Coordinates of C-alpha atoms in Angstrom, one line a residue:
Chain A
X1251 CA 158.7 181.6 39.5
X1252 CA 160.3 180.2 36.4
X1253 CA 163.1 178.1 34.9
X1254 CA 165.5 180.4 33.1
X1255 CA 168.8 179.9 31.4
X1256 CA 171.9 181.1 33.2
X1257 CA 175.2 181.7 31.2
X1258 CA 178.4 180.8 33.0
X1259 CA 182.0 181.2 32.0
X1260 CA 185.4 180.1 33.3
X1261 CA 187.9 182.8 34.3
X1262 CA 191.3 182.6 35.8
X1263 CA 191.7 184.1 39.2
X1264 CA 194.1 186.8 38.1
X1265 CA 194.0 190.6 37.7
X1266 CA 192.3 191.8 34.6
X1267 CA 190.4 188.6 33.8
X1268 CA 187.0 189.9 35.0
X1269 CA 187.5 193.2 33.2
X1270 CA 188.1 191.4 29.9
X1271 CA 184.8 189.6 30.0
X1272 CA 182.9 192.7 31.1
X1273 CA 184.4 194.6 28.2
X1274 CA 183.1 192.0 25.8
X1275 CA 179.7 192.2 27.3
X1276 CA 179.6 196.0 27.2
X1277 CA 180.8 196.3 23.7
X1278 CA 177.9 194.1 22.6
X1279 CA 175.5 196.3 24.5
X1280 CA 174.2 193.6 26.8
X1281 CA 172.8 194.6 30.2
X1282 CA 173.6 192.2 33.1
X1283 CA 170.5 191.6 35.3
X1284 CA 172.2 189.4 37.9
X1285 CA 175.7 188.2 38.4
X1286 CA 177.6 185.9 40.8
X1287 CA 181.1 184.7 41.0
X1288 CA 182.2 181.4 42.5
X1289 CA 185.9 181.5 43.2
X1290 CA 188.7 179.2 44.2
X1291 CA 192.4 180.1 44.6
X1292 CA 193.0 179.4 41.0
X1293 CA 189.9 180.1 39.0
X1294 CA 186.4 181.6 39.2
X1295 CA 183.1 180.8 37.6
X1296 CA 181.1 183.8 36.5
X1297 CA 177.3 183.3 36.3
X1298 CA 175.1 185.8 34.4
X1299 CA 171.4 186.4 34.2
X1300 CA 170.5 188.4 31.1
X1301 CA 167.3 188.9 29.1
X1302 CA 168.7 186.9 26.1
X1303 CA 171.1 184.2 27.3
X1304 CA 171.5 182.7 23.9
X1305 CA 172.9 185.9 22.4
X1306 CA 175.3 186.3 25.4
X1307 CA 176.4 182.7 25.1
X1308 CA 177.2 183.2 21.4
X1309 CA 179.1 186.5 21.9
X1310 CA 181.2 185.1 24.7
X1311 CA 182.0 181.9 22.8
X1312 CA 183.0 184.0 19.8
X1313 CA 185.3 186.0 22.1
X1314 CA 187.0 182.8 23.0
X1315 CA 185.5 182.1 26.4
X1316 CA 184.3 178.7 27.6
X1317 CA 180.5 178.9 28.0
X1318 CA 177.8 176.8 29.6
X1319 CA 174.1 177.3 29.7
X1320 CA 172.4 176.0 32.8
X1321 CA 168.7 175.9 33.7
X1322 CA 168.1 177.6 37.1
X1323 CA 165.0 178.5 39.1
X1324 CA 164.3 182.2 39.2
X1325 CA 161.9 183.0 42.1
X1326 CA 160.6 186.3 43.2
X1327 CA 159.7 186.2 46.9
X1328 CA 158.4 188.6 49.5
X1329 CA 161.0 190.7 51.2
X1330 CA 160.1 189.4 54.7
X1331 CA 161.8 187.4 57.4
X1332 CA 161.6 183.6 56.8
X1333 CA 160.3 183.7 53.2
X1334 CA 163.4 182.0 51.7
X1335 CA 163.2 179.3 54.4
X1336 CA 159.7 178.3 53.2
X1337 CA 161.1 177.5 49.8
X1338 CA 164.2 175.8 51.0
X1339 CA 162.0 173.7 53.4
X1340 CA 160.0 172.3 50.5
X1341 CA 163.1 171.5 48.5
X1342 CA 164.8 169.9 51.4
X1343 CA 161.8 167.8 52.3
X1344 CA 161.8 166.5 48.7
X1345 CA 165.5 165.7 49.1
X1346 CA 166.5 168.1 46.4
X1347 CA 170.0 169.4 46.7
X1348 CA 170.7 173.1 46.2
X1349 CA 174.0 173.4 44.4
X1350 CA 174.3 177.1 44.7
X1351 CA 172.1 180.2 45.2
X1352 CA 172.3 183.9 44.9
X1353 CA 169.7 186.4 46.0
X1354 CA 169.1 190.1 46.4
X1355 CA 166.3 192.4 47.4
X1356 CA 164.8 195.3 45.5
X1357 CA 163.6 197.9 48.0
X1358 CA 161.2 199.6 45.5
X1359 CA 159.1 196.6 44.9
X1360 CA 159.5 195.1 48.4
X1361 CA 160.5 191.7 46.9
X1362 CA 163.6 189.6 46.8
X1363 CA 164.9 187.8 43.7
X1364 CA 166.5 184.5 44.1
X1365 CA 168.4 182.3 41.6
X1366 CA 168.6 178.7 42.7
X1367 CA 170.6 175.9 41.0
X1368 CA 169.3 172.5 42.1
X1369 CA 170.2 169.0 41.1
X1370 CA 166.8 168.3 39.5
X1371 CA 165.3 171.5 38.2
X1372 CA 162.1 170.0 36.7
X1373 CA 161.2 168.2 39.9
X1374 CA 162.0 171.2 42.0
X1375 CA 159.7 173.3 39.8
X1376 CA 156.8 170.8 40.0
X1377 CA 157.1 170.5 43.8
X1378 CA 157.2 174.3 44.4
X1379 CA 154.4 175.0 41.9
X1380 CA 152.0 172.4 43.4
X1381 CA 152.7 173.4 47.0
X1382 CA 149.8 175.2 48.7
X1383 CA 152.0 177.5 50.9
X1384 CA 154.2 178.5 47.9
X1385 CA 151.2 179.1 45.6
X1386 CA 149.9 181.7 48.0
X1387 CA 153.3 183.3 48.5
X1388 CA 153.8 183.4 44.7
X1389 CA 150.5 185.1 44.1
X1390 CA 151.4 187.8 46.5
X1391 CA 154.4 188.7 44.2
X1392 CA 152.5 188.1 40.9
X1393 CA 153.4 191.5 39.5
X1394 CA 157.1 191.2 40.0
X1395 CA 159.0 190.5 36.8
X1396 CA 162.3 188.7 37.4
X1397 CA 164.1 190.6 34.7
X1398 CA 163.0 193.9 36.2
Chain B
X896 CA 241.1 154.3 50.3
X897 CA 240.5 152.0 47.4
X898 CA 238.1 149.0 47.1
X899 CA 239.9 147.6 44.1
X900 CA 243.5 148.9 44.3
X901 CA 244.6 147.0 41.1
X902 CA 241.8 148.2 38.8
X903 CA 241.4 151.7 40.1
X904 CA 245.1 152.5 39.4
X905 CA 245.7 150.7 36.1
X906 CA 247.9 152.3 33.6
X907 CA 246.1 153.5 30.4
X908 CA 247.7 150.7 28.4
X909 CA 246.5 148.1 30.8
X910 CA 243.0 149.5 30.9
X911 CA 242.9 149.7 27.1
X912 CA 243.9 146.0 26.9
X913 CA 241.2 144.9 29.4
X914 CA 238.6 147.0 27.6
X915 CA 239.6 145.5 24.2
X916 CA 239.3 142.0 25.4
X917 CA 235.9 142.7 27.0
X918 CA 234.6 144.5 23.9
X919 CA 235.6 141.6 21.5
X920 CA 233.8 139.2 23.8
X921 CA 230.8 141.5 24.1
X922 CA 230.4 141.9 20.4
X923 CA 230.6 138.2 19.8
X924 CA 228.0 137.6 22.6
X925 CA 225.4 140.0 21.3
X926 CA 226.0 139.0 17.7
X927 CA 225.2 135.4 18.6
X928 CA 222.4 135.8 21.1
X929 CA 220.6 139.1 20.3
X930 CA 218.9 139.1 16.9
X931 CA 218.3 142.8 17.0
X932 CA 222.0 143.5 17.4
X933 CA 222.9 141.0 14.7
X934 CA 220.6 142.7 12.3
X935 CA 222.0 146.1 13.2
X936 CA 225.6 144.8 12.7
X937 CA 224.6 143.2 9.4
X938 CA 223.0 146.4 8.2
X939 CA 226.2 148.2 8.9
X940 CA 228.2 145.5 7.1
X941 CA 230.0 144.5 10.4
X942 CA 231.1 141.1 11.6
X943 CA 232.4 140.5 15.1
X944 CA 236.0 140.0 13.7
X945 CA 235.9 143.6 12.5
X946 CA 236.1 144.7 16.1
X947 CA 239.7 144.0 17.1
X948 CA 240.0 146.3 20.1
X949 CA 238.5 149.3 21.9
X950 CA 239.8 151.6 19.1
X951 CA 237.2 150.1 16.8
X952 CA 234.2 150.9 19.0
X953 CA 233.2 153.8 16.9
X954 CA 232.3 151.4 14.0
X955 CA 229.5 150.0 16.1
X956 CA 226.0 151.4 15.8
X957 CA 224.4 153.4 18.7
X958 CA 221.7 151.9 20.9
X959 CA 218.9 154.2 22.1
X960 CA 216.0 154.1 24.5
X961 CA 213.8 153.5 21.5
X962 CA 215.6 150.2 20.9
X963 CA 214.7 149.1 24.5
X964 CA 211.1 150.1 23.9
X965 CA 210.9 148.3 20.6
X966 CA 212.2 145.1 22.2
X967 CA 210.0 145.4 25.3
X968 CA 210.3 143.6 27.7
X969 CA 213.0 141.0 27.1
X970 CA 214.0 141.3 23.4
X971 CA 217.5 142.6 24.0
X972 CA 218.4 140.2 26.7
X973 CA 221.5 138.2 25.8
X974 CA 220.8 135.2 28.0
X975 CA 217.8 133.0 28.6
X976 CA 215.4 134.1 31.4
X977 CA 216.5 131.2 33.6
X978 CA 219.8 133.1 34.0
X979 CA 218.1 136.4 34.9
X980 CA 217.9 136.7 38.7
X981 CA 216.7 140.3 39.0
X982 CA 214.5 142.6 36.9
X983 CA 214.4 146.4 37.3
X984 CA 212.5 149.0 35.3
X985 CA 212.5 152.7 34.8
X986 CA 209.2 154.6 35.0
X987 CA 207.0 154.0 32.0
X988 CA 207.8 157.0 29.9
X989 CA 205.5 156.8 26.9
X990 CA 203.5 153.9 28.2
X991 CA 206.1 151.2 28.5
X992 CA 208.9 151.1 31.0
X993 CA 212.5 150.3 30.2
X994 CA 213.2 146.8 31.5
X995 CA 216.7 145.7 32.6
X996 CA 217.6 142.1 33.6
X997 CA 220.6 141.1 35.7
X998 CA 222.4 137.8 36.0
X999 CA 224.1 136.7 39.2
X1000 CA 227.4 138.0 37.8
X1001 CA 225.8 141.3 36.8
X1002 CA 224.6 141.8 40.4
X1003 CA 228.1 140.9 41.7
X1004 CA 229.6 143.4 39.3
X1005 CA 227.1 146.1 40.4
X1006 CA 227.9 145.4 44.0
X1007 CA 231.6 145.6 43.1
X1008 CA 231.4 149.0 41.4
X1009 CA 229.1 150.3 44.2
X1010 CA 231.7 149.1 46.8
X1011 CA 234.4 151.0 44.9
X1012 CA 232.1 154.1 44.9
X1013 CA 231.3 153.9 48.6
X1014 CA 234.9 153.2 49.5
X1015 CA 236.1 156.2 47.5
X1016 CA 234.0 158.5 49.6
X1017 CA 235.1 157.0 52.9
X1018 CA 232.5 154.3 53.6
X1019 CA 234.0 151.4 55.6
X1020 CA 232.8 148.3 57.4
X1021 CA 232.3 150.5 60.4
X1022 CA 229.9 152.8 58.6
X1023 CA 226.1 153.0 59.3
X1024 CA 224.5 153.7 55.9
X1025 CA 221.0 155.1 55.9
X1026 CA 219.6 154.3 52.5
X1027 CA 216.8 156.8 51.8
X1028 CA 216.5 156.0 48.1
X1029 CA 213.1 154.4 47.1
X1030 CA 213.2 150.6 47.3
X1031 CA 211.4 148.9 44.4
X1032 CA 211.7 148.7 40.6
X1033 CA 213.8 151.8 40.8
X1034 CA 217.5 150.9 40.8
X1035 CA 218.8 153.4 43.3
X1036 CA 218.1 151.8 46.6
X1037 CA 219.2 148.2 45.8
X1038 CA 222.4 149.4 44.1
X1039 CA 223.5 151.2 47.3
X1040 CA 222.2 148.3 49.4
X1041 CA 224.3 145.5 47.9
X1042 CA 227.4 147.8 47.5
X1043 CA 227.2 148.7 51.2
X1044 CA 226.8 145.1 52.2
X1045 CA 229.8 144.1 50.2
X1046 CA 231.9 146.8 51.9
X1047 CA 230.6 145.3 55.1
X1048 CA 228.9 148.5 56.5
X1049 CA 225.6 148.3 58.4
X1050 CA 222.8 149.3 56.0
X1051 CA 219.6 150.9 57.3
X1052 CA 217.1 150.5 54.6
X1053 CA 214.7 153.3 55.4
X1054 CA 213.6 154.0 51.8
X1055 CA 212.3 157.4 50.9
X1056 CA 209.8 159.5 52.8
X1057 CA 208.6 159.9 56.4
X1058 CA 211.3 162.5 57.1
X1059 CA 210.7 162.8 60.8
X1060 CA 211.3 159.1 61.2
X1061 CA 214.4 159.2 59.1
X1062 CA 215.9 161.8 61.5
X1063 CA 214.9 159.8 64.6
X1064 CA 216.6 156.7 63.2
X1065 CA 219.6 158.8 62.2
X1066 CA 220.0 159.8 65.8
X1067 CA 219.1 156.5 67.4
X1068 CA 221.0 154.2 65.1
X1069 CA 224.1 156.4 64.7
X1070 CA 223.9 156.9 60.9
X1071 CA 227.2 158.0 59.5
X1072 CA 226.4 157.9 55.8
X1073 CA 223.3 159.1 54.1
X1074 CA 222.3 158.0 50.6
X1075 CA 219.4 159.7 48.8
X1076 CA 218.6 162.3 46.2
X1077 CA 220.3 165.7 46.8
X1078 CA 216.9 167.5 47.0
X1079 CA 215.7 165.0 49.7
X1080 CA 218.9 165.7 51.6
X1081 CA 218.1 169.4 51.8
X1082 CA 214.6 168.6 52.8
X1083 CA 215.9 166.4 55.7
X1084 CA 218.2 169.3 56.7
X1085 CA 215.3 171.7 56.8
X1086 CA 213.1 169.3 58.8
X1087 CA 216.0 169.0 61.3
X1088 CA 216.1 172.8 61.7
X1089 CA 212.3 173.0 62.1
X1090 CA 212.3 170.4 64.8
X1091 CA 215.3 171.9 66.5
X1092 CA 217.8 169.1 65.9
X1093 CA 221.4 170.1 65.6
X1094 CA 223.1 168.1 62.9
X1095 CA 226.4 168.7 64.5
X1096 CA 225.4 166.4 67.3
X1097 CA 224.7 163.6 64.9
X1098 CA 227.5 161.2 63.7
X1099 CA 226.5 161.9 60.1
X1100 CA 229.7 162.6 58.0
X1101 CA 229.1 161.6 54.5
X1102 CA 226.3 161.9 51.9
X1103 CA 226.1 160.1 48.6
X1104 CA 223.6 161.8 46.4
X1105 CA 222.4 161.0 42.9
X1106 CA 219.5 160.3 40.6
X1107 CA 219.0 164.0 39.7
X1108 CA 221.2 166.8 38.4
X1109 CA 222.5 169.1 41.1
X1110 CA 225.0 171.9 41.1
X1111 CA 228.1 172.8 43.0
X1112 CA 226.1 175.5 44.8
X1113 CA 223.7 172.9 46.0
X1114 CA 226.6 170.8 47.2
X1115 CA 227.8 173.7 49.3
X1116 CA 224.3 174.1 50.8
X1117 CA 224.0 170.5 51.7
X1118 CA 227.5 170.4 53.2
X1119 CA 226.8 173.5 55.3
X1120 CA 223.3 172.5 56.4
X1121 CA 224.0 168.9 57.2
X1122 CA 227.6 169.4 58.3
X1123 CA 228.8 166.5 56.0
X1124 CA 230.8 166.0 52.8
X1125 CA 228.4 165.6 49.9
X1126 CA 229.4 163.4 47.0
X1127 CA 227.9 162.9 43.6
X1128 CA 227.2 159.5 42.2
X1129 CA 226.1 158.7 38.6
X1130 CA 224.2 156.0 36.9
X1131 CA 221.1 155.3 34.9
X1132 CA 218.6 152.5 35.1
X1133 CA 219.4 151.2 31.6
X1134 CA 223.0 150.5 32.6
X1135 CA 222.8 149.5 36.3
X1136 CA 221.5 152.6 38.2
X1137 CA 224.0 154.1 40.6
X1138 CA 227.6 153.0 40.4
X1139 CA 228.5 153.8 36.8
X1140 CA 230.7 156.6 38.2
X1141 CA 231.2 158.3 41.6
X1142 CA 233.3 161.1 43.0
X1143 CA 236.3 160.5 45.2
X1144 CA 237.1 162.6 48.2
X1145 CA 238.7 165.2 45.9
X1146 CA 235.2 166.2 44.7
X1147 CA 236.5 166.9 41.3
X1148 CA 234.6 164.8 38.8
X1149 CA 233.2 161.3 39.0
X1150 CA 235.5 158.3 38.2
X1151 CA 233.9 156.1 35.7
X1152 CA 234.4 152.4 36.4
X1153 CA 235.6 152.0 32.8
X1154 CA 236.7 148.4 33.0
X1155 CA 232.9 147.8 33.0
X1156 CA 231.4 150.9 31.4
X1157 CA 233.2 152.4 28.4
X1158 CA 232.4 156.1 28.0
X1159 CA 232.4 158.2 24.9
X1160 CA 231.3 161.8 24.4
X1161 CA 229.5 162.5 21.1
X1162 CA 227.9 165.5 19.5
X1163 CA 224.2 164.8 20.2
X1164 CA 223.2 166.1 16.7
X1165 CA 225.8 164.5 14.4
X1166 CA 226.8 161.5 16.5
X1167 CA 230.4 162.4 15.9
X1168 CA 232.8 161.4 18.8
X1169 CA 234.2 164.4 20.6
X1170 CA 237.7 164.7 22.2
X1171 CA 238.2 164.9 26.0
X1172 CA 237.3 168.2 27.4
X1173 CA 234.4 168.9 25.1
X1174 CA 230.8 168.9 26.3
X1175 CA 228.5 166.4 24.7
X1176 CA 226.3 163.4 25.2
X1177 CA 227.6 160.6 27.2
X1178 CA 227.5 157.2 25.4
X1179 CA 228.2 154.0 27.4
X1180 CA 229.1 150.5 26.4
X1181 CA 228.5 147.9 29.1
X1182 CA 231.7 145.9 28.5
X1183 CA 230.9 143.1 31.0
X1184 CA 227.2 142.9 31.4
X1185 CA 225.6 139.6 30.7
X1186 CA 221.8 140.0 31.1
X1187 CA 221.2 143.1 29.1
X1188 CA 224.4 144.3 27.5
X1189 CA 224.2 147.6 25.7
X1190 CA 226.4 148.8 23.0
X1191 CA 227.1 152.5 22.6
X1192 CA 224.0 153.4 24.6
X1193 CA 223.0 157.1 24.2
X1194 CA 222.4 158.3 27.7
X1195 CA 221.2 161.8 26.6
X1196 CA 223.1 163.2 29.6
X1197 CA 225.4 166.0 28.8
X1198 CA 228.9 166.0 30.4
X1199 CA 232.6 166.3 29.8
X1200 CA 235.3 163.6 30.1
X1201 CA 238.7 164.3 31.8
X1202 CA 241.6 161.8 31.7
X1203 CA 244.1 163.8 33.7
X1204 CA 245.5 162.1 36.7
X1205 CA 243.4 162.7 39.9
X1206 CA 245.2 163.5 43.1
X1207 CA 243.4 160.6 44.8
X1208 CA 245.6 158.3 42.8
X1209 CA 242.9 156.7 40.7
X1210 CA 243.7 156.6 37.0
X1211 CA 240.0 156.1 36.0
X1212 CA 238.6 158.7 33.6
X1213 CA 236.4 161.3 35.3
X1214 CA 233.1 162.8 34.1
X1215 CA 231.8 166.2 35.2
X1216 CA 228.5 166.7 37.0
X1217 CA 225.7 166.2 34.4
X1218 CA 224.8 169.6 33.1
X1219 CA 221.6 168.8 31.3
X1220 CA 219.7 166.5 28.8
X1221 CA 220.1 166.4 25.1
X1222 CA 216.4 165.6 24.7
X1223 CA 213.4 167.0 26.4
X1224 CA 213.4 164.6 29.3
X1225 CA 213.0 166.3 32.6
X1226 CA 214.2 165.0 35.9
X1227 CA 211.8 166.0 38.6
X1228 CA 212.4 164.8 42.1
X1229 CA 214.7 162.1 40.7
X1230 CA 212.1 160.8 38.4
X1231 CA 212.2 161.0 34.6
X1232 CA 209.3 162.9 33.1
X1233 CA 208.5 163.5 29.5
X1234 CA 206.1 166.3 28.6
X1235 CA 204.5 163.9 26.1
X1236 CA 203.2 161.8 29.0
X1237 CA 201.0 164.7 30.1
X1238 CA 199.7 165.0 26.6
X1239 CA 198.6 161.4 26.6
X1240 CA 196.7 161.7 29.9
X1241 CA 194.8 164.7 28.6
X1242 CA 193.9 163.1 25.4
X1243 CA 192.8 159.9 27.3
X1244 CA 190.4 162.1 29.3
X1245 CA 188.9 163.7 26.3
X1246 CA 190.6 167.0 26.8
X1247 CA 192.7 169.1 24.5
X1248 CA 196.4 168.6 24.5
X1249 CA 197.2 172.1 25.6
X1250 CA 199.3 172.2 28.7
X1251 CA 202.4 173.6 30.3
X1252 CA 204.7 172.1 32.9
X1253 CA 206.1 174.5 35.5
X1254 CA 208.8 173.2 37.7
X1255 CA 209.9 175.0 40.8
X1256 CA 212.1 174.0 43.8
X1257 CA 210.2 174.9 46.9
X1258 CA 211.7 173.9 50.3
X1259 CA 214.4 172.1 48.4
X1260 CA 211.9 169.7 46.8
X1261 CA 210.9 169.8 43.2
X1262 CA 207.3 170.9 42.6
X1263 CA 205.5 170.3 39.4
X1264 CA 202.5 172.3 38.4
X1265 CA 200.7 171.3 35.2
X1266 CA 198.6 174.0 33.6
X1267 CA 195.8 172.5 31.7
X1268 CA 193.4 174.4 29.4
X1269 CA 189.7 174.1 30.2
X1270 CA 187.5 173.0 27.3
X1271 CA 183.7 173.3 26.8
X1272 CA 183.4 169.6 27.0
X1273 CA 184.6 169.4 30.6
X1274 CA 183.5 172.8 31.9
X1275 CA 180.8 172.8 34.5
X1276 CA 179.4 175.9 36.4
X1277 CA 179.9 174.2 39.7
X1278 CA 183.1 174.7 41.6
X1279 CA 183.3 171.3 43.0
X1280 CA 182.8 169.8 39.5
X1281 CA 185.9 171.6 38.3
X1282 CA 187.8 170.7 41.5
X1283 CA 186.8 167.1 41.0
X1284 CA 188.2 167.3 37.5
X1285 CA 191.5 168.8 38.8
X1286 CA 191.8 166.0 41.3
X1287 CA 191.1 163.3 38.8
X1288 CA 193.7 164.8 36.4
X1289 CA 196.1 165.1 39.3
X1290 CA 195.6 161.4 40.2
X1291 CA 196.0 160.2 36.6
X1292 CA 199.2 162.3 36.1
X1293 CA 200.8 161.0 39.3
X1294 CA 200.0 157.4 38.4
X1295 CA 201.6 157.8 35.0
X1296 CA 204.5 160.2 35.8
X1297 CA 205.4 158.5 39.1
X1298 CA 205.6 161.8 40.9
X1299 CA 202.9 164.0 42.4
X1300 CA 201.9 167.2 40.7
X1301 CA 199.4 170.0 41.0
X1302 CA 197.0 170.4 38.2
X1303 CA 195.8 173.9 37.6
X1304 CA 193.0 174.7 35.1
X1305 CA 193.5 177.8 33.0
X1306 CA 191.4 179.6 30.4
X1307 CA 191.2 178.2 26.9
X1308 CA 193.7 179.6 24.3
X1309 CA 196.0 180.9 27.0
X1310 CA 198.7 178.3 26.4
X1311 CA 201.0 178.9 23.5
X1312 CA 200.0 176.7 20.6
X1313 CA 202.4 174.1 19.3
X1314 CA 203.8 175.6 16.1
X1315 CA 207.3 174.2 15.8
X1316 CA 208.8 174.4 19.2
X1317 CA 206.0 174.8 21.8
X1318 CA 207.1 176.2 25.2
X1319 CA 205.9 173.1 27.1
X1320 CA 208.2 173.5 30.0
X1321 CA 209.0 176.3 32.3
X1322 CA 211.8 175.2 34.6
X1323 CA 212.3 177.7 37.3
X1324 CA 214.7 175.6 39.4
X1325 CA 218.0 177.1 40.0
X1326 CA 220.4 174.2 40.0

């Protein structure tokens, strides 16, 4: 479990907008590790996890995109029923609000990778790290590297 | 039907004589009581005695909206405030509204010209006039109101909005005349259709529509959909609001009540006076107003004057429907909007002044969408953060513009940059 930097950009909700940004990323030889899109009728927010967020941020900005760097929690959890709830329980008990979340499993490693944006990332990190249940769960997934 | 049989059928010579007397008196009054006019006259080397009749009017300098702003709020008033019995104001365009003050006589004059207007479209003491203009600082509603009272009709002051209720009252109260903006009239018609009300069963016969430009095609639509005769009325808040000119039953140009408002058409660029029949900017001199008299006021409205005899019998000069604006002012839903107002909101909120106004007519109502470029300073990766920003902008815009709009965030550098003439406005309305 770690706090990592996510890069987000603003795109209009129109044909071709997503392609344009992917073209910029590919032409700079950057590999996307995780991606989510939050959309409204008018616009979308693209959120990227890459190995070097600072470089992606710079490239996108130079290409004329609006960029924001956001600290998010990156957690590798066991791919089992109820695991995510354990984490969410702890955050909810501490009255920490989850702004958004995206997650996926990797069958080969039998783990799930979860990106969580919370309203207080430092406090969330401390609470989870010092929690007995979570400690055990984390150790079970010790070998998993979030960035693959 | 005439309200003022004598004035409305004067010969040209008699009208010129009346106008000349009034103009001489007006020039003397503003020279004596309004320092700003006196200075302007002096700068032009003019004395009141130089104006012997209406033929000398071209010697006088123009007055513009800027003069009203520079003298905000009461600097151009020609009588002490104790004589002012009513104050109206236009929407604050670049921060300050345009303020107009009326004396008792001004209000009587306004009611008189409105009574002429209403009578010329068939309003009588037997009419029920539903007044769906917005009551308030805006001049539209009260102008119609006092005119209708003078004619002796029964006025129903519903003000604008709550369309379902407007229709119910129309039915229950037996409304025979509807006064509102033309786009609102079409909206009412549509609401009637949706709610299954047949307008042919209503006693509604006449509509008096103004405060925004509308075309002959729109007239045909309104007439067909509401089963009425639809008439155009002209005015501007700086002069008196509605009642400067109005169509007669011939529906062939608006008769200007030129014993009170002297019209000229000028080339908006050179200021040169143009002959009848040529399109240009309408300039009005308020010959009889006491509170806030205006000399050669540039309305920015583009139209044509026609002095040919009208088959209704009136000899008053006619102006065509307004065909546009000589400046960048937009009229959206009857409200004056300047693109620069949007710019000031954006700058106030720490955003870049990159925006575009898109105006459409949807369901017969004007819809304004303001495209605003996102900046790094305001960008957040949370959807609700951006939605909050959109709502905040929307609220600020409607407070300042006086109409509601939809704010749409767009990518940065997508709106054309202002080099020379920026394309700030995309008007998709088909008038």
